[in-house]
PDB file of C-alpha atoms and ligand atoms in Angstrom:
ATOM      1  CA  MET Y   1     -24.067   7.656 -10.596  1.00 71.00           C
ATOM      2  CA  ASN Y   2     -21.527   4.984 -11.481  1.00 89.00           C
ATOM      3  CA  ASP Y   3     -21.475   1.987  -9.054  1.00 95.00           C
ATOM      4  CA  ILE Y   4     -17.784   2.305  -8.367  1.00 97.00           C
ATOM      5  CA  ILE Y   5     -18.099   5.916  -7.325  1.00 98.00           C
ATOM      6  CA  GLN Y   6     -21.065   5.015  -5.152  1.00 98.00           C
ATOM      7  CA  ASN Y   7     -19.120   2.211  -3.495  1.00 98.00           C
ATOM      8  CA  PHE Y   8     -16.231   4.556  -2.854  1.00 98.00           C
ATOM      9  CA  LEU Y   9     -18.427   7.289  -1.369  1.00 98.00           C
ATOM     10  CA  LYS Y  10     -20.150   4.803   0.902  1.00 98.00           C
ATOM     11  CA  ILE Y  11     -16.831   3.770   2.380  1.00 98.00           C
ATOM     12  CA  ARG Y  12     -15.659   7.347   2.714  1.00 98.00           C
ATOM     13  CA  ASP Y  13     -18.891   8.406   4.428  1.00 98.00           C
ATOM     14  CA  GLU Y  14     -18.736   5.463   6.810  1.00 98.00           C
ATOM     15  CA  LEU Y  15     -15.215   6.483   7.804  1.00 98.00           C
ATOM     16  CA  HIS Y  16     -16.113  10.143   8.141  1.00 98.00           C
ATOM     17  CA  HIS Y  17     -19.107   9.286  10.337  1.00 98.00           C
ATOM     18  CA  GLY Y  18     -16.668   7.598  12.680  1.00 97.00           C
ATOM     19  CA  ASN Y  19     -14.492  10.703  12.482  1.00 98.00           C
ATOM     20  CA  LEU Y  20     -11.841   8.633  10.706  1.00 98.00           C
ATOM     21  CA  HIS Y  21      -9.815  10.079   7.853  1.00 98.00           C
ATOM     22  CA  PRO Y  22      -7.318   7.547   6.560  1.00 98.00           C
ATOM     23  CA  THR Y  23      -6.099   7.733   2.986  1.00 98.00           C
ATOM     24  CA  ILE Y  24      -8.189   5.297   0.963  1.00 98.00           C
ATOM     25  CA  ILE Y  25      -5.965   3.406  -1.449  1.00 99.00           C
ATOM     26  CA  ALA Y  26      -8.324   2.118  -4.132  1.00 98.00           C
ATOM     27  CA  VAL Y  27      -6.819  -1.265  -5.004  1.00 98.00           C
ATOM     28  CA  SER Y  28      -7.393  -1.674  -8.723  1.00 98.00           C
ATOM     29  CA  LYS Y  29      -5.365  -4.851  -9.374  1.00 98.00           C
ATOM     30  CA  THR Y  30      -6.788  -7.134 -12.087  1.00 96.00           C
ATOM     31  CA  PHE Y  31      -9.183  -4.448 -13.335  1.00 97.00           C
ATOM     32  CA  PRO Y  32      -8.575  -2.674 -16.636  1.00 96.00           C
ATOM     33  CA  LEU Y  33      -8.289   1.092 -16.778  1.00 96.00           C
ATOM     34  CA  GLU Y  34     -11.774   1.494 -18.315  1.00 95.00           C
ATOM     35  CA  HIS Y  35     -13.223  -0.012 -15.151  1.00 95.00           C
ATOM     36  CA  ILE Y  36     -11.182   2.274 -12.889  1.00 97.00           C
ATOM     37  CA  ARG Y  37     -11.531   5.424 -14.954  1.00 96.00           C
ATOM     38  CA  PRO Y  38     -14.821   6.716 -13.489  1.00 97.00           C
ATOM     39  CA  LEU Y  39     -13.207   6.985 -10.062  1.00 98.00           C
ATOM     40  CA  ILE Y  40     -10.212   8.850 -11.487  1.00 97.00           C
ATOM     41  CA  ASP Y  41     -12.531  11.206 -13.345  1.00 96.00           C
ATOM     42  CA  TYR Y  42     -14.530  11.697 -10.169  1.00 97.00           C
ATOM     43  CA  GLY Y  43     -11.354  13.025  -8.611  1.00 97.00           C
ATOM     44  CA  HIS Y  44      -9.912  10.208  -6.539  1.00 98.00           C
ATOM     45  CA  LYS Y  45      -6.173  10.086  -7.024  1.00 98.00           C
ATOM     46  CA  VAL Y  46      -4.802   7.281  -4.865  1.00 98.00           C
ATOM     47  CA  PHE Y  47      -4.588   3.762  -6.307  1.00 98.00           C
ATOM     48  CA  GLY Y  48      -2.919   0.478  -5.381  1.00 98.00           C
ATOM     49  CA  GLU Y  49      -1.568  -2.367  -7.480  1.00 98.00           C
ATOM     50  CA  ASN Y  50       0.185  -5.568  -6.479  1.00 97.00           C
ATOM     51  CA  LYS Y  51       2.203  -6.384  -9.605  1.00 98.00           C
ATOM     52  CA  VAL Y  52       4.817  -4.205 -11.235  1.00 98.00           C
ATOM     53  CA  GLN Y  53       4.287  -5.415 -14.817  1.00 97.00           C
ATOM     54  CA  GLU Y  54       0.523  -5.101 -14.700  1.00 97.00           C
ATOM     55  CA  ALA Y  55       0.768  -1.652 -13.158  1.00 98.00           C
ATOM     56  CA  LYS Y  56       3.254  -0.440 -15.748  1.00 98.00           C
ATOM     57  CA  ILE Y  57       0.980  -1.368 -18.610  1.00 97.00           C
ATOM     58  CA  LYS Y  58      -2.039   0.121 -16.924  1.00 97.00           C
ATOM     59  CA  TRP Y  59      -0.694   3.325 -15.391  1.00 98.00           C
ATOM     60  CA  SER Y  60       2.455   4.512 -17.208  1.00 96.00           C
ATOM     61  CA  ASN Y  61       0.657   6.743 -19.706  1.00 96.00           C
ATOM     62  CA  ILE Y  62      -2.079   8.099 -17.507  1.00 96.00           C
ATOM     63  CA  LYS Y  63       0.426   8.958 -14.803  1.00 96.00           C
ATOM     64  CA  LYS Y  64       2.175  11.293 -17.192  1.00 95.00           C
ATOM     65  CA  GLU Y  65      -1.156  12.874 -18.028  1.00 95.00           C
ATOM     66  CA  ILE Y  66      -2.428  13.315 -14.466  1.00 95.00           C
ATOM     67  CA  LYS Y  67       0.502  14.544 -12.413  1.00 92.00           C
ATOM     68  CA  ASP Y  68      -1.019  14.181  -8.968  1.00 96.00           C
ATOM     69  CA  LEU Y  69      -2.020  10.526  -9.283  1.00 98.00           C
ATOM     70  CA  GLU Y  70      -0.449   8.634  -6.391  1.00 98.00           C
ATOM     71  CA  LEU Y  71       0.384   4.973  -6.983  1.00 98.00           C
ATOM     72  CA  HIS Y  72       1.042   2.466  -4.220  1.00 98.00           C
ATOM     73  CA  LEU Y  73       2.705  -0.901  -4.700  1.00 98.00           C
ATOM     74  CA  ILE Y  74       1.066  -3.124  -2.097  1.00 98.00           C
ATOM     75  CA  GLY Y  75       2.252  -6.537  -3.294  1.00 95.00           C
ATOM     76  CA  GLY Y  76       5.505  -8.373  -2.712  1.00 95.00           C
ATOM     77  CA  LEU Y  77       8.458  -7.063  -4.690  1.00 97.00           C
ATOM     78  CA  GLN Y  78      11.412  -9.029  -6.026  1.00 96.00           C
ATOM     79  CA  SER Y  79      14.750  -7.253  -5.882  1.00 96.00           C
ATOM     80  CA  ASN Y  80      15.229  -7.550  -9.641  1.00 97.00           C
ATOM     81  CA  LYS Y  81      12.090  -5.442 -10.196  1.00 98.00           C
ATOM     82  CA  ALA Y  82      13.095  -2.725  -7.727  1.00 98.00           C
ATOM     83  CA  LYS Y  83      14.146  -0.224 -10.383  1.00 98.00           C
ATOM     84  CA  GLU Y  84      10.907  -0.545 -12.357  1.00 98.00           C
ATOM     85  CA  ALA Y  85       8.935  -0.212  -9.137  1.00 98.00           C
ATOM     86  CA  VAL Y  86      10.770   2.927  -8.042  1.00 98.00           C
ATOM     87  CA  GLU Y  87      10.216   4.403 -11.478  1.00 98.00           C
ATOM     88  CA  LEU Y  88       6.436   4.005 -11.336  1.00 98.00           C
ATOM     89  CA  PHE Y  89       5.259   3.937  -7.721  1.00 98.00           C
ATOM     90  CA  ASP Y  90       5.140   6.811  -5.256  1.00 98.00           C
ATOM     91  CA  TYR Y  91       4.862   4.458  -2.301  1.00 98.00           C
ATOM     92  CA  ILE Y  92       6.079   0.892  -1.880  1.00 98.00           C
ATOM     93  CA  HIS Y  93       4.462  -1.006   1.000  1.00 98.00           C
ATOM     94  CA  SER Y  94       6.441  -4.222   0.820  1.00 98.00           C
ATOM     95  CA  VAL Y  95      10.004  -3.539   1.954  1.00 98.00           C
ATOM     96  CA  ASP Y  96      10.953  -6.669   3.870  1.00 97.00           C
ATOM     97  CA  SER Y  97      14.643  -7.430   3.416  1.00 97.00           C
ATOM     98  CA  VAL Y  98      18.056  -5.804   3.368  1.00 98.00           C
ATOM     99  CA  LYS Y  99      18.555  -7.116  -0.138  1.00 98.00           C
ATOM    100  CA  LEU Y 100      15.440  -5.327  -1.378  1.00 98.00           C
ATOM    101  CA  ALA Y 101      16.273  -2.151   0.541  1.00 98.00           C
ATOM    102  CA  ASN Y 102      19.654  -2.171  -1.126  1.00 98.00           C
ATOM    103  CA  GLU Y 103      18.157  -2.445  -4.614  1.00 98.00           C
ATOM    104  CA  LEU Y 104      15.600   0.276  -3.877  1.00 98.00           C
ATOM    105  CA  SER Y 105      18.336   2.579  -2.697  1.00 98.00           C
ATOM    106  CA  LYS Y 106      20.403   1.910  -5.820  1.00 98.00           C
ATOM    107  CA  ALA Y 107      17.345   2.555  -7.986  1.00 98.00           C
ATOM    108  CA  GLU Y 108      16.634   5.875  -6.249  1.00 98.00           C
ATOM    109  CA  GLU Y 109      20.189   6.942  -6.897  1.00 98.00           C
ATOM    110  CA  LYS Y 110      20.208   5.866 -10.514  1.00 98.00           C
ATOM    111  CA  LEU Y 111      16.864   7.523 -11.252  1.00 98.00           C
ATOM    112  CA  GLN Y 112      17.488  10.501  -9.002  1.00 98.00           C
ATOM    113  CA  ILE Y 113      14.096  10.103  -7.318  1.00 98.00           C
ATOM    114  CA  LYS Y 114      13.068   9.711  -3.680  1.00 98.00           C
ATOM    115  CA  ARG Y 115      10.072   7.521  -2.856  1.00 98.00           C
ATOM    116  CA  LYS Y 116       8.204   6.661   0.323  1.00 98.00           C
ATOM    117  CA  TYR Y 117       8.179   3.207   1.867  1.00 98.00           C
ATOM    118  CA  PHE Y 118       6.398   1.024   4.353  1.00 98.00           C
ATOM    119  CA  VAL Y 119       8.149  -1.951   5.882  1.00 98.00           C
ATOM    120  CA  GLN Y 120       5.892  -4.995   5.728  1.00 98.00           C
ATOM    121  CA  VAL Y 121       5.812  -7.018   8.930  1.00 98.00           C
ATOM    122  CA  ASN Y 122       4.857 -10.677   9.014  1.00 97.00           C
ATOM    123  CA  VAL Y 123       2.596 -10.231  12.041  1.00 96.00           C
ATOM    124  CA  GLY Y 124       1.044 -13.683  11.784  1.00 95.00           C
ATOM    125  CA  LYS Y 125       4.414 -15.451  11.529  1.00 94.00           C
ATOM    126  CA  GLU Y 126       3.171 -17.201   8.408  1.00 92.00           C
ATOM    127  CA  SER Y 127       5.891 -19.079   6.585  1.00 88.00           C
ATOM    128  CA  GLN Y 128       4.463 -18.431   3.117  1.00 84.00           C
ATOM    129  CA  LYS Y 129       3.854 -14.736   3.597  1.00 83.00           C
ATOM    130  CA  SER Y 130       6.180 -11.885   2.743  1.00 90.00           C
ATOM    131  CA  GLY Y 131       7.096  -9.419   5.444  1.00 97.00           C
ATOM    132  CA  VAL Y 132       9.991  -9.177   7.842  1.00 98.00           C
ATOM    133  CA  ALA Y 133       9.925 -11.255  11.023  1.00 97.00           C
ATOM    134  CA  MET Y 134       9.240  -9.139  14.098  1.00 97.00           C
ATOM    135  CA  GLU Y 135      12.595 -10.019  15.660  1.00 97.00           C
ATOM    136  CA  GLU Y 136      14.358  -8.637  12.604  1.00 98.00           C
ATOM    137  CA  LEU Y 137      12.338  -5.446  12.258  1.00 98.00           C
ATOM    138  CA  PHE Y 138      14.582  -3.196  14.298  1.00 98.00           C
ATOM    139  CA  ASP Y 139      17.728  -4.155  12.376  1.00 98.00           C
ATOM    140  CA  LEU Y 140      16.000  -3.814   9.017  1.00 98.00           C
ATOM    141  CA  LEU Y 141      14.707  -0.348   9.899  1.00 98.00           C
ATOM    142  CA  LYS Y 142      18.182   0.713  10.957  1.00 98.00           C
ATOM    143  CA  VAL Y 143      19.674  -0.394   7.647  1.00 98.00           C
ATOM    144  CA  CYS Y 144      16.878   1.209   5.592  1.00 98.00           C
ATOM    145  CA  VAL Y 145      17.073   4.551   7.339  1.00 98.00           C
ATOM    146  CA  ASN Y 146      20.710   4.972   8.331  1.00 98.00           C
ATOM    147  CA  GLU Y 147      22.540   3.205   5.534  1.00 98.00           C
ATOM    148  CA  LYS Y 148      20.190   3.142   2.576  1.00 98.00           C
ATOM    149  CA  LYS Y 149      18.612   6.546   3.243  1.00 98.00           C
ATOM    150  CA  LEU Y 150      15.142   5.296   2.364  1.00 98.00           C
ATOM    151  CA  GLU Y 151      12.228   7.357   3.658  1.00 98.00           C
ATOM    152  CA  ILE Y 152      10.384   4.816   5.757  1.00 98.00           C
ATOM    153  CA  VAL Y 153       7.034   6.320   6.685  1.00 98.00           C
ATOM    154  CA  GLY Y 154       5.567   3.390   8.564  1.00 98.00           C
ATOM    155  CA  LEU Y 155       4.737  -0.285   8.854  1.00 98.00           C
ATOM    156  CA  MET Y 156       2.334  -2.407   6.844  1.00 98.00           C
ATOM    157  CA  CYS Y 157       0.684  -5.753   7.563  1.00 98.00           C
ATOM    158  CA  ILE Y 158      -1.651  -8.316   6.069  1.00 97.00           C
ATOM    159  CA  PRO Y 159      -3.088 -10.347   8.961  1.00 97.00           C
ATOM    160  CA  PRO Y 160      -3.635 -14.097   8.489  1.00 95.00           C
ATOM    161  CA  TYR Y 161      -6.590 -14.660   6.209  1.00 91.00           C
ATOM    162  CA  ASP Y 162      -8.759 -16.754   8.507  1.00 90.00           C
ATOM    163  CA  SER Y 163      -8.389 -15.102  11.886  1.00 94.00           C
ATOM    164  CA  ASP Y 164      -9.620 -12.025  13.734  1.00 97.00           C
ATOM    165  CA  PRO Y 165      -7.466  -9.149  12.431  1.00 98.00           C
ATOM    166  CA  ILE Y 166      -7.840  -6.929  15.493  1.00 98.00           C
ATOM    167  CA  PRO Y 167      -4.982  -8.378  17.592  1.00 98.00           C
ATOM    168  CA  PHE Y 168      -2.703  -8.037  14.574  1.00 98.00           C
ATOM    169  CA  PHE Y 169      -3.729  -4.431  13.983  1.00 98.00           C
ATOM    170  CA  LYS Y 170      -3.002  -3.712  17.637  1.00 98.00           C
ATOM    171  CA  LEU Y 171       0.361  -5.386  17.332  1.00 98.00           C
ATOM    172  CA  LEU Y 172       1.277  -3.322  14.284  1.00 98.00           C
ATOM    173  CA  LYS Y 173       0.185  -0.171  16.113  1.00 98.00           C
ATOM    174  CA  LYS Y 174       2.452  -1.076  19.021  1.00 98.00           C
ATOM    175  CA  LEU Y 175       5.415  -1.670  16.716  1.00 98.00           C
ATOM    176  CA  ASN Y 176       4.718   1.551  14.848  1.00 97.00           C
ATOM    177  CA  THR Y 177       4.679   3.514  18.092  1.00 98.00           C
ATOM    178  CA  GLU Y 178       7.863   1.842  19.354  1.00 97.00           C
ATOM    179  CA  HIS Y 179       9.693   2.891  16.231  1.00 97.00           C
ATOM    180  CA  HIS Y 180       8.179   6.408  16.161  1.00 97.00           C
ATOM    181  CA  LEU Y 181       6.787   5.978  12.670  1.00 98.00           C
ATOM    182  CA  PRO Y 182       3.992   8.330  11.568  1.00 97.00           C
ATOM    183  CA  LYS Y 183       2.045   6.162   9.084  1.00 98.00           C
ATOM    184  CA  MET Y 184       0.436   2.755   9.174  1.00 98.00           C
ATOM    185  CA  SER Y 185      -0.903   0.682   6.253  1.00 98.00           C
ATOM    186  CA  MET Y 186      -3.521  -1.852   7.310  1.00 98.00           C
ATOM    187  CA  GLY Y 187      -7.137  -2.794   6.632  1.00 98.00           C
ATOM    188  CA  MET Y 188      -8.806  -4.205   3.514  1.00 98.00           C
ATOM    189  CA  SER Y 189     -12.407  -4.545   2.289  1.00 98.00           C
ATOM    190  CA  GLY Y 190     -13.475  -6.734   5.201  1.00 97.00           C
ATOM    191  CA  ASP Y 191     -11.852  -4.879   8.067  1.00 98.00           C
ATOM    192  CA  TYR Y 192     -10.963  -1.296   7.149  1.00 98.00           C
ATOM    193  CA  MET Y 193     -13.189   0.216   9.846  1.00 98.00           C
ATOM    194  CA  ASP Y 194     -11.414  -1.748  12.566  1.00 98.00           C
ATOM    195  CA  ALA Y 195      -8.051  -0.859  11.074  1.00 98.00           C
ATOM    196  CA  ALA Y 196      -8.898   2.833  10.863  1.00 98.00           C
ATOM    197  CA  GLU Y 197     -10.173   2.852  14.441  1.00 98.00           C
ATOM    198  CA  LEU Y 198      -6.882   1.327  15.518  1.00 98.00           C
ATOM    199  CA  GLY Y 199      -4.865   4.010  13.812  1.00 98.00           C
ATOM    200  CA  ALA Y 200      -4.407   3.071  10.143  1.00 98.00           C
ATOM    201  CA  THR Y 201      -3.412   6.114   8.104  1.00 98.00           C
ATOM    202  CA  HIS Y 202      -3.660   4.131   4.850  1.00 98.00           C
ATOM    203  CA  ILE Y 203      -6.327   1.528   4.172  1.00 98.00           C
ATOM    204  CA  ARG Y 204      -6.182  -0.672   1.064  1.00 98.00           C
ATOM    205  CA  VAL Y 205      -9.633  -1.351  -0.317  1.00 98.00           C
ATOM    206  CA  GLY Y 206     -10.186  -3.308  -3.523  1.00 98.00           C
ATOM    207  CA  SER Y 207     -13.244  -5.513  -3.970  1.00 98.00           C
ATOM    208  CA  LYS Y 208     -15.564  -3.291  -1.946  1.00 98.00           C
ATOM    209  CA  ILE Y 209     -14.932  -0.514  -4.465  1.00 98.00           C
ATOM    210  CA  PHE Y 210     -14.349  -2.291  -7.771  1.00 98.00           C
ATOM    211  CA  GLY Y 211     -16.292  -5.538  -7.280  1.00 96.00           C
ATOM    212  CA  VAL Y 212     -15.298  -9.182  -7.090  1.00 94.00           C
ATOM    213  CA  ARG Y 213     -12.029 -10.116  -8.753  1.00 93.00           C
ATOM    214  CA  THR Y 214     -12.028 -13.136 -11.033  1.00 86.00           C
ATOM    215  CA  SER Y 215      -8.247 -13.562 -10.919  1.00 77.00           C
ATOM    216  CA  GLN Y 216      -5.334 -12.824  -8.601  1.00 72.00           C
TER     217      GLN Y 216
HETATM  218  C1  PLP F 301      -5.686  -7.203  -2.966  1.00 85.09           C
HETATM  219  C2  PLP F 301      -5.108  -6.554  -1.777  1.00 85.09           C
HETATM  220  C3  PLP F 301      -5.883  -5.682  -0.990  1.00 85.09           C
HETATM  221  C4  PLP F 301      -7.340  -5.378  -1.268  1.00 85.09           C
HETATM  222  O1  PLP F 301      -8.111  -6.484  -0.958  1.00 85.09           O
HETATM  223  P1  PLP F 301      -9.710  -6.396  -0.885  1.00 85.09           P
HETATM  224  O2  PLP F 301     -10.067  -7.455   0.079  1.00 85.09           O
HETATM  225  O3  PLP F 301     -10.206  -6.639  -2.244  1.00 85.09           O
HETATM  226  O4  PLP F 301     -10.056  -5.046  -0.389  1.00 85.09           O
HETATM  227  C5  PLP F 301      -5.270  -5.072   0.088  1.00 85.09           C
HETATM  228  N1  PLP F 301      -3.978  -5.303   0.404  1.00 85.09           N
HETATM  229  C6  PLP F 301      -3.203  -6.133  -0.314  1.00 85.09           C
HETATM  230  C7  PLP F 301      -1.793  -6.346   0.083  1.00 85.09           C
HETATM  231  C8  PLP F 301      -3.746  -6.796  -1.422  1.00 85.09           C
HETATM  232  O5  PLP F 301      -2.973  -7.627  -2.137  1.00 85.09           O
END
């Protein structure tokens, strides 16, 4: 059996042994379609990318072919790419400003499509990281839901790279509960078990499925 499929099944079995059933978003960024294809053919349908242009080139055709493929944009999104993102992605995990919410809403209207969204929270208060500040979360959610009519399904976070992720997962869980949101996007190759145990409904796993990336 292909290595990628084996890697995927190992992760799925590990989760199932813990009685955990989050959606596994296979993060295929930087890898060409030939590398990803075995997992699609095996029957996995949920993939994540972090760049709109790269994803368009890679997925536009195959998405027309395989109707139930589900694509997640997990990387930061600039407002000027909102329309392209709404066109291609079923879920966008990186809503973090009113400006972006506004563009996403306009794009939905123009394209006559509804998508699903996570609001990314800057849980580690890192200046360089995208994500809304915790103090601004409530107001942003209000605008997204009440004014922009975006379907916000939950919160997303990327904990600081060099620290224990568990307190940040717990924090996101608390925020999610406070805002009565059903879904939660957290956990990557190094910490998806912890994330799933703490309530992640969507984990984003790249290198542990597809191998080491040689570029961003
Ligand atoms: C690349 C990426 C991942 C996957 O990272 P791995 O450590 O390779 O599993 C998850 N989430 C986001 C936001 C990413 O950019």
